[in-house]
mmCIF file of C-alpha atoms in Angstrom:
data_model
loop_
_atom_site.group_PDB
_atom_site.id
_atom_site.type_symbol
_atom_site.label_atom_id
_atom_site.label_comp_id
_atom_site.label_asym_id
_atom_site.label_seq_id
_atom_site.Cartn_x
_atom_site.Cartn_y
_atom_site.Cartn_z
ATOM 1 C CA UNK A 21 -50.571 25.666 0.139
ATOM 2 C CA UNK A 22 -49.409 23.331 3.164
ATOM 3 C CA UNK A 23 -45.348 22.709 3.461
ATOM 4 C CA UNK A 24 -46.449 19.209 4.074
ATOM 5 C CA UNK A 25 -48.837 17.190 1.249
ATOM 6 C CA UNK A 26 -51.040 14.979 1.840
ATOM 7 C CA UNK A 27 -54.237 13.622 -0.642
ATOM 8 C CA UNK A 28 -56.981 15.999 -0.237
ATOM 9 C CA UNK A 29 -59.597 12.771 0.514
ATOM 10 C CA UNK A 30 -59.351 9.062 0.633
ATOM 11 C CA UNK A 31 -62.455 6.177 1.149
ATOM 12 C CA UNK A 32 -63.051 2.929 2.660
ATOM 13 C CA UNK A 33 -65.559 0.007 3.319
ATOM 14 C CA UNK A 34 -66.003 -0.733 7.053
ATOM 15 C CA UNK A 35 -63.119 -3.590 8.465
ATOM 16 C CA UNK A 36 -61.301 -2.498 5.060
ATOM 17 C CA UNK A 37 -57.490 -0.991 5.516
ATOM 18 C CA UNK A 38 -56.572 2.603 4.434
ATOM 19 C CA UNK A 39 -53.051 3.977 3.801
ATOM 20 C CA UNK A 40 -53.116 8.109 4.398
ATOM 21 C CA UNK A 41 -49.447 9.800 3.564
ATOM 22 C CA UNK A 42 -47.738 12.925 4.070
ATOM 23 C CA UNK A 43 -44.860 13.795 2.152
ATOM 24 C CA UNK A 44 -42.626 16.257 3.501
ATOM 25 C CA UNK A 45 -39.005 17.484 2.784
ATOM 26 C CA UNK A 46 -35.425 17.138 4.638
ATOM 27 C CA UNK A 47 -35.846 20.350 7.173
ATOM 28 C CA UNK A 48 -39.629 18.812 8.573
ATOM 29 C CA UNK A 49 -39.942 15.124 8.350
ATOM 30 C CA UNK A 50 -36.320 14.303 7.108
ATOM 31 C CA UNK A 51 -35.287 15.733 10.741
ATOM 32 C CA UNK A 52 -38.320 15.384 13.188
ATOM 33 C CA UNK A 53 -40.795 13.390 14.721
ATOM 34 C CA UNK A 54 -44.314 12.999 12.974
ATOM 35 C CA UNK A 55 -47.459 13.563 14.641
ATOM 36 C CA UNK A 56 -50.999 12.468 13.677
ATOM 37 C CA UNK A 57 -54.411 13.991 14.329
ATOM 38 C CA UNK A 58 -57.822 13.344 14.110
ATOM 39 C CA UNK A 59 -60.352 16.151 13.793
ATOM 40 C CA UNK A 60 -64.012 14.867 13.483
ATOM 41 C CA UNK A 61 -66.829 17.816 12.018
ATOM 42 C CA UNK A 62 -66.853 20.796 14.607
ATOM 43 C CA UNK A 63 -64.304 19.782 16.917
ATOM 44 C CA UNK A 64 -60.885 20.233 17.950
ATOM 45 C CA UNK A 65 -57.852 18.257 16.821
ATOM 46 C CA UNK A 66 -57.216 14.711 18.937
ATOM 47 C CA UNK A 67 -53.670 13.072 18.884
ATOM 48 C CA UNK A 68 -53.444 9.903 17.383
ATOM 49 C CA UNK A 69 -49.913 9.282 16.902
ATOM 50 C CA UNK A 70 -47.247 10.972 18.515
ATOM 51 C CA UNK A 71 -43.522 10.214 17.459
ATOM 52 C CA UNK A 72 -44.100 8.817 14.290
ATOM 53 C CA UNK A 73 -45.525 5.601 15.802
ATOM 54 C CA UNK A 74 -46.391 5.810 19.577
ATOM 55 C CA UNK A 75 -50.185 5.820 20.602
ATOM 56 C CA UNK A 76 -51.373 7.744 23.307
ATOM 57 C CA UNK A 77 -53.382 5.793 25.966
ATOM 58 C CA UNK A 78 -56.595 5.438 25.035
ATOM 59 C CA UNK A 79 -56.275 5.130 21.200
ATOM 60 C CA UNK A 80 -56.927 1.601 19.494
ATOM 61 C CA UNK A 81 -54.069 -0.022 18.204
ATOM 62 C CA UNK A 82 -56.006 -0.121 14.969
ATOM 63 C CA UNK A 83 -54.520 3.439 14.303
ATOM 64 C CA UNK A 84 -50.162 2.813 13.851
ATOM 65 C CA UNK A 85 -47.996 5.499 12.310
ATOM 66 C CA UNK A 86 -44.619 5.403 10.245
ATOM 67 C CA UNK A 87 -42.027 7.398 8.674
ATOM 68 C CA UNK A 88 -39.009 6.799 6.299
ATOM 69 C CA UNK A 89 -37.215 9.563 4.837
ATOM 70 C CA UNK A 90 -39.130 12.658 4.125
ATOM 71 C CA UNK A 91 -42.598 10.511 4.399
ATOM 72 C CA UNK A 92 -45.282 9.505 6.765
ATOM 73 C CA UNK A 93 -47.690 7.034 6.845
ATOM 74 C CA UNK A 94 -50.869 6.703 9.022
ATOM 75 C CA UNK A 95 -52.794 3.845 8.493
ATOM 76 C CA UNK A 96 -55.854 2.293 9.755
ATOM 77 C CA UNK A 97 -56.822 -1.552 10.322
ATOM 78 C CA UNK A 98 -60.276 -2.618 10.831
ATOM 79 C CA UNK A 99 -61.713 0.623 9.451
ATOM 80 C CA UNK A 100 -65.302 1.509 11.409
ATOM 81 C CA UNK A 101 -67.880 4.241 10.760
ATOM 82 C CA UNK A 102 -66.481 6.473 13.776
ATOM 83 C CA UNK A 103 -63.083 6.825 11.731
ATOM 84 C CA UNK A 104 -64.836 9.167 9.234
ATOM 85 C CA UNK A 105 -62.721 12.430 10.060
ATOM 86 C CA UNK A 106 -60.413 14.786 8.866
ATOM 87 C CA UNK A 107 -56.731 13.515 9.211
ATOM 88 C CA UNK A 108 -53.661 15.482 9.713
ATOM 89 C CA UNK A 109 -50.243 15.064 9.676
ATOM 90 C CA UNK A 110 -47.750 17.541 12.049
ATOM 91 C CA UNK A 111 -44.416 17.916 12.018
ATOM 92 C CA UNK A 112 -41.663 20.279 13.359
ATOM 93 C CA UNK A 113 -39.987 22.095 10.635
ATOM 94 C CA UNK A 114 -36.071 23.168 11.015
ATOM 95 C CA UNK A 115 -36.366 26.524 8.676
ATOM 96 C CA UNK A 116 -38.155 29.353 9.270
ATOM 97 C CA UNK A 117 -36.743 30.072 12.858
ATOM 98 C CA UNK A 118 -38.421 26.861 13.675
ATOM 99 C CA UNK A 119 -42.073 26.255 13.362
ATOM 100 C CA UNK A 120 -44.840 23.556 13.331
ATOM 101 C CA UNK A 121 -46.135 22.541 10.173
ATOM 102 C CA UNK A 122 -49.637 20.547 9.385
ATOM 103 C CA UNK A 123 -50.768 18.840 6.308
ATOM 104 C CA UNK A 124 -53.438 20.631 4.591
ATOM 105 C CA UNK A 125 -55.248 17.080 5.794
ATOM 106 C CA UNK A 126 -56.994 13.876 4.000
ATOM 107 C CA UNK A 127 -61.145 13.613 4.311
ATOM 108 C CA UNK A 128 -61.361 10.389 5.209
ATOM 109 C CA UNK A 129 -65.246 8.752 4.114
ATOM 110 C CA UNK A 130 -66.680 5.239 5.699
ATOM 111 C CA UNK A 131 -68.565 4.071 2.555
ATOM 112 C CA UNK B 16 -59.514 15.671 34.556
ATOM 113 C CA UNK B 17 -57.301 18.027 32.080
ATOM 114 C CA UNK B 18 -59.374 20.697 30.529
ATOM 115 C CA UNK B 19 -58.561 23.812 28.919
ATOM 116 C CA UNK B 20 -61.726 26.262 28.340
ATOM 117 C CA UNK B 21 -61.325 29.063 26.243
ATOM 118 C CA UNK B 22 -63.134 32.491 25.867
ATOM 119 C CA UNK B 23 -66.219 32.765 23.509
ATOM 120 C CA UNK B 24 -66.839 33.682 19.761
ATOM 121 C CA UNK B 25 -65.323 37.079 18.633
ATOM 122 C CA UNK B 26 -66.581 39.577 15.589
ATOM 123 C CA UNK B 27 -63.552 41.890 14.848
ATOM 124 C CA UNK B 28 -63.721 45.296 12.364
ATOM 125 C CA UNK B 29 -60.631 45.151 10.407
ATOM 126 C CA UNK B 30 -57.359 47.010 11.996
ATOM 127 C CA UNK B 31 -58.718 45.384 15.493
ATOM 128 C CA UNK B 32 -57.189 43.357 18.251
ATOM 129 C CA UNK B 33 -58.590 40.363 19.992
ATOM 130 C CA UNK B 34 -57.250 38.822 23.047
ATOM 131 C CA UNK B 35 -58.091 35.230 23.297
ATOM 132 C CA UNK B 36 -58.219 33.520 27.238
ATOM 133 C CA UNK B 37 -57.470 29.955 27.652
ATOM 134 C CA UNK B 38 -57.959 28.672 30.938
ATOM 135 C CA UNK B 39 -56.699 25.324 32.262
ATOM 136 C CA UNK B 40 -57.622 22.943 34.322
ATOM 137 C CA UNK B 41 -56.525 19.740 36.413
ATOM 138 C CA UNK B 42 -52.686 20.071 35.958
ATOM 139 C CA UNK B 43 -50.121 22.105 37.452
ATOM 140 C CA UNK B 44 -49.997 24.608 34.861
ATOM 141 C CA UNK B 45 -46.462 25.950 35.383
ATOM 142 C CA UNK B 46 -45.281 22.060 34.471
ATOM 143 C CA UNK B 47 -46.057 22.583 30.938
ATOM 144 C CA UNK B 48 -46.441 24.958 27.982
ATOM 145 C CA UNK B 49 -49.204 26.152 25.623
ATOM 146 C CA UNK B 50 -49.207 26.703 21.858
ATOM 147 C CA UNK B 51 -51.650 28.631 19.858
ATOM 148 C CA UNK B 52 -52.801 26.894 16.915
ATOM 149 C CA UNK B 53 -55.733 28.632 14.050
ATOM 150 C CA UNK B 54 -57.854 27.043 11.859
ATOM 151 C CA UNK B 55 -59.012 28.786 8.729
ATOM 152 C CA UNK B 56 -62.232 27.574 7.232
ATOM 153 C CA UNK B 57 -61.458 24.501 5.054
ATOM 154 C CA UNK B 58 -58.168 24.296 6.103
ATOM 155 C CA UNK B 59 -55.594 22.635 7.683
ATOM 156 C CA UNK B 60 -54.457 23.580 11.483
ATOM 157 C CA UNK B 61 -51.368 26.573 11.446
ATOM 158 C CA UNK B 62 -49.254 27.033 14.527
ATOM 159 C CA UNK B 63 -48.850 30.546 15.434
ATOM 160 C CA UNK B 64 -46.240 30.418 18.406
ATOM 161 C CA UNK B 65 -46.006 28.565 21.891
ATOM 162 C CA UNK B 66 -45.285 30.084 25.888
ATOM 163 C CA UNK B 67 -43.991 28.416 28.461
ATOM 164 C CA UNK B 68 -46.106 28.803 31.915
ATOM 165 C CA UNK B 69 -42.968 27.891 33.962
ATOM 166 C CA UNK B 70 -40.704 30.677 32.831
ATOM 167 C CA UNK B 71 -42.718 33.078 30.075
ATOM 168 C CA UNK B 72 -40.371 31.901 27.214
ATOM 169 C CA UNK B 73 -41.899 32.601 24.074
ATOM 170 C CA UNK B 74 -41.699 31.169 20.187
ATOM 171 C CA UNK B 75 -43.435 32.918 17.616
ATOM 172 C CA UNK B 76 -43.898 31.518 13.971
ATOM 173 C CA UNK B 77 -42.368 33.972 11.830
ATOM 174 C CA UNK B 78 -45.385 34.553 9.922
ATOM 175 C CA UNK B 79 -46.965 36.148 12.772
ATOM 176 C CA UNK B 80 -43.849 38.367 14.628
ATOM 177 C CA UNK B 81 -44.458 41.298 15.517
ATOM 178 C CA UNK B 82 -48.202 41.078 15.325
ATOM 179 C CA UNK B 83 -48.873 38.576 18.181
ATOM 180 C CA UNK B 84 -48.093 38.225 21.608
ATOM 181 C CA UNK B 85 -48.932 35.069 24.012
ATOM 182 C CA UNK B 86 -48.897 35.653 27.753
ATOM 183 C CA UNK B 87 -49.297 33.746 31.216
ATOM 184 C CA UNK B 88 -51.614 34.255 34.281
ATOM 185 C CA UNK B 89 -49.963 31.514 37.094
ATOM 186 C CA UNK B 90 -52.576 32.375 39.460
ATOM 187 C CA UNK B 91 -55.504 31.687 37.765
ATOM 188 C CA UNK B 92 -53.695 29.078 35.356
ATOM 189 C CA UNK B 93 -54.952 31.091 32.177
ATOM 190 C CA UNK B 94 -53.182 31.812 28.894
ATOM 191 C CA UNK B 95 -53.878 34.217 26.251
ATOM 192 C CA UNK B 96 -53.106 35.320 22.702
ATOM 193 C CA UNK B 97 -53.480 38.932 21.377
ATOM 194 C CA UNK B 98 -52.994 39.108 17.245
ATOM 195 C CA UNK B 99 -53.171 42.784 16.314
ATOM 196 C CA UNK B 100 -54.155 44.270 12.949
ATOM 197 C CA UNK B 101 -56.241 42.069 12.040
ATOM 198 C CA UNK B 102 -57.689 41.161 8.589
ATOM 199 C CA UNK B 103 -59.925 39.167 7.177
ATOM 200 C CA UNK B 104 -57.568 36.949 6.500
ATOM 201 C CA UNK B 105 -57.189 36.525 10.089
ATOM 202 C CA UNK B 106 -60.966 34.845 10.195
ATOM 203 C CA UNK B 107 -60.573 31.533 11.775
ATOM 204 C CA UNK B 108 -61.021 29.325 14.430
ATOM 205 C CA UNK B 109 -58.158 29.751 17.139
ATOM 206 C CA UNK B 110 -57.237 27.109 19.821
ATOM 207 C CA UNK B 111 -54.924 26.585 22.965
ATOM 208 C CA UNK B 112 -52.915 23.009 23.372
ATOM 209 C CA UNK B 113 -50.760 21.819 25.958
ATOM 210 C CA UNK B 114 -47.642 21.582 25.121
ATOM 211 C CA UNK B 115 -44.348 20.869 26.701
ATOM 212 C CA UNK B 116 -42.653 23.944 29.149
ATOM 213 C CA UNK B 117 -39.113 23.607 27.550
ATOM 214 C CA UNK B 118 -39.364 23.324 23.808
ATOM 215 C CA UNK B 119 -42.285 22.790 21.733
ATOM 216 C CA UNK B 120 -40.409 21.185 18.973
ATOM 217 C CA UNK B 121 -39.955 17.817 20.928
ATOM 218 C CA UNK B 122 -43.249 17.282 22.063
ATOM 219 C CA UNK B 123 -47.009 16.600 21.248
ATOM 220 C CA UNK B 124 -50.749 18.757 21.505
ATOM 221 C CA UNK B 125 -52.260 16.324 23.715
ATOM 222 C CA UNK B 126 -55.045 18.274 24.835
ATOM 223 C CA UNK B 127 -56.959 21.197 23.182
ATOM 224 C CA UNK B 128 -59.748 23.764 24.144
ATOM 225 C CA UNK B 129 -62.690 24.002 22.548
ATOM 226 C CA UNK B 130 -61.842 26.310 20.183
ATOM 227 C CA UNK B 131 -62.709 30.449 19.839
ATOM 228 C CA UNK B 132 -64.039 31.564 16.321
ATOM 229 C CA UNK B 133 -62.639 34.820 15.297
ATOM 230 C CA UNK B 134 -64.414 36.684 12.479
ATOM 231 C CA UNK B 135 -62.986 39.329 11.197
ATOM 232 C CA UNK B 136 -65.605 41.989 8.399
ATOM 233 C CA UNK B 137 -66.270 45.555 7.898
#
């Protein structure tokens, strides 16, 4: 069971907008910076969103990132068929000695 | 171009060891830092400790002290990760990321190797 929840799966219509959350606690996202990653079938993780909403060169600006509290937010304008990936949420947590968490991640599906 | 190539598929007995290279490429690799990140089938990514290549500091998650240790090769701008007693538990997929050289917790995986699936059976 992942420290930080997100919905197992999620769905959208191509050019439609989709929400994904993570919900985390006071020692993770209530003190740290949220990162986002995209993991399509087979292949490593690929930042997103670093710093709960910068984009690294080279990502569309159809992909913007949030937090308020102990939540996140990922969303995606303008969804296309390429978007259909795993989705993660990262985040450092305080406890522990220190230690980088990940959502247990949302299945994202292009209908 | 940055790259970071990692050694091929493993198939551990249980009790085992597995050392796990990660070589980079087209960065000065003493500028920055490497974590070691598994993925379990089905699952979501866990972080399993970070090195920094300028200065060998090391940060294990707790979950694993004791049982892992990360290393640095400057010259030949390779990392590695040996996890000891393994289980089958252990059985994942196991990847290197950049990361920063001073302190993982303010930074970002920005670039990943391909990934090295571990299997551990009797």
């Amino acid at each position: 069971q992942s420290v930080l929840t997100q919905s197992p799966s999620t769905s959208g219509t191509p050019g439609q907008r989709v929400t994904i959350s993570c919900s985390g606690s006071r020692s993770n996202i209530g003190s740290n910076a949220v990162n986002w990653y995209q993991q399509l079938p087979g292949m490593a993780p690929k930042v997103l969103i670093f710093s709960n909403n910068q984009r690294p060169s080279g990502v569309p600006d159809r992909f913007s990132g949030s937090k308020s509290d102990t939540s996140a937010s990922l969303v995606i304008s303008g969804l296309q068929p390429e978007d259909e990936a795993d989705y993660f949420c990262a985040v450092w947590d305080d406890s522990l000695s220190g230690v980088w968490v990940f959502g247990g991640g949302t299945k994202l599906t292009v209908l | 171009q940055v790259q970071l190539v990692q050694s091929g598929a493993e198939l551990k007995k249980p009790g085992a060891s597995v050392k796990v290279s990660c070589q980079a490429s087209g960065y000065n690799f003493i500028s920055f830092g490497v974590s070691w990140v598994r993925q379990a089938p089905g699952q979501g990514p866990e972080w399993m400790g970070w090195i920094s290549a300028y200065n060998g500091n090391t940060k294990y998650a707790q979950k694993f002290q004791g049982r892992v240790t990360m290393t640095t090769d400057a010259s030949t701008s390779t990392a590695y990760m040996e996890l000891r007693s393994l289980t089958p538990d252990d059985t994942a997929v196991y990847y290197c990321a950049r990361d920063l050289y001073y302190d993982s917790r303010l930074g970002y995986f920005e670039y990943w190797g391909q990934g090295t699936p571990v299997t551990v059976s009797s």
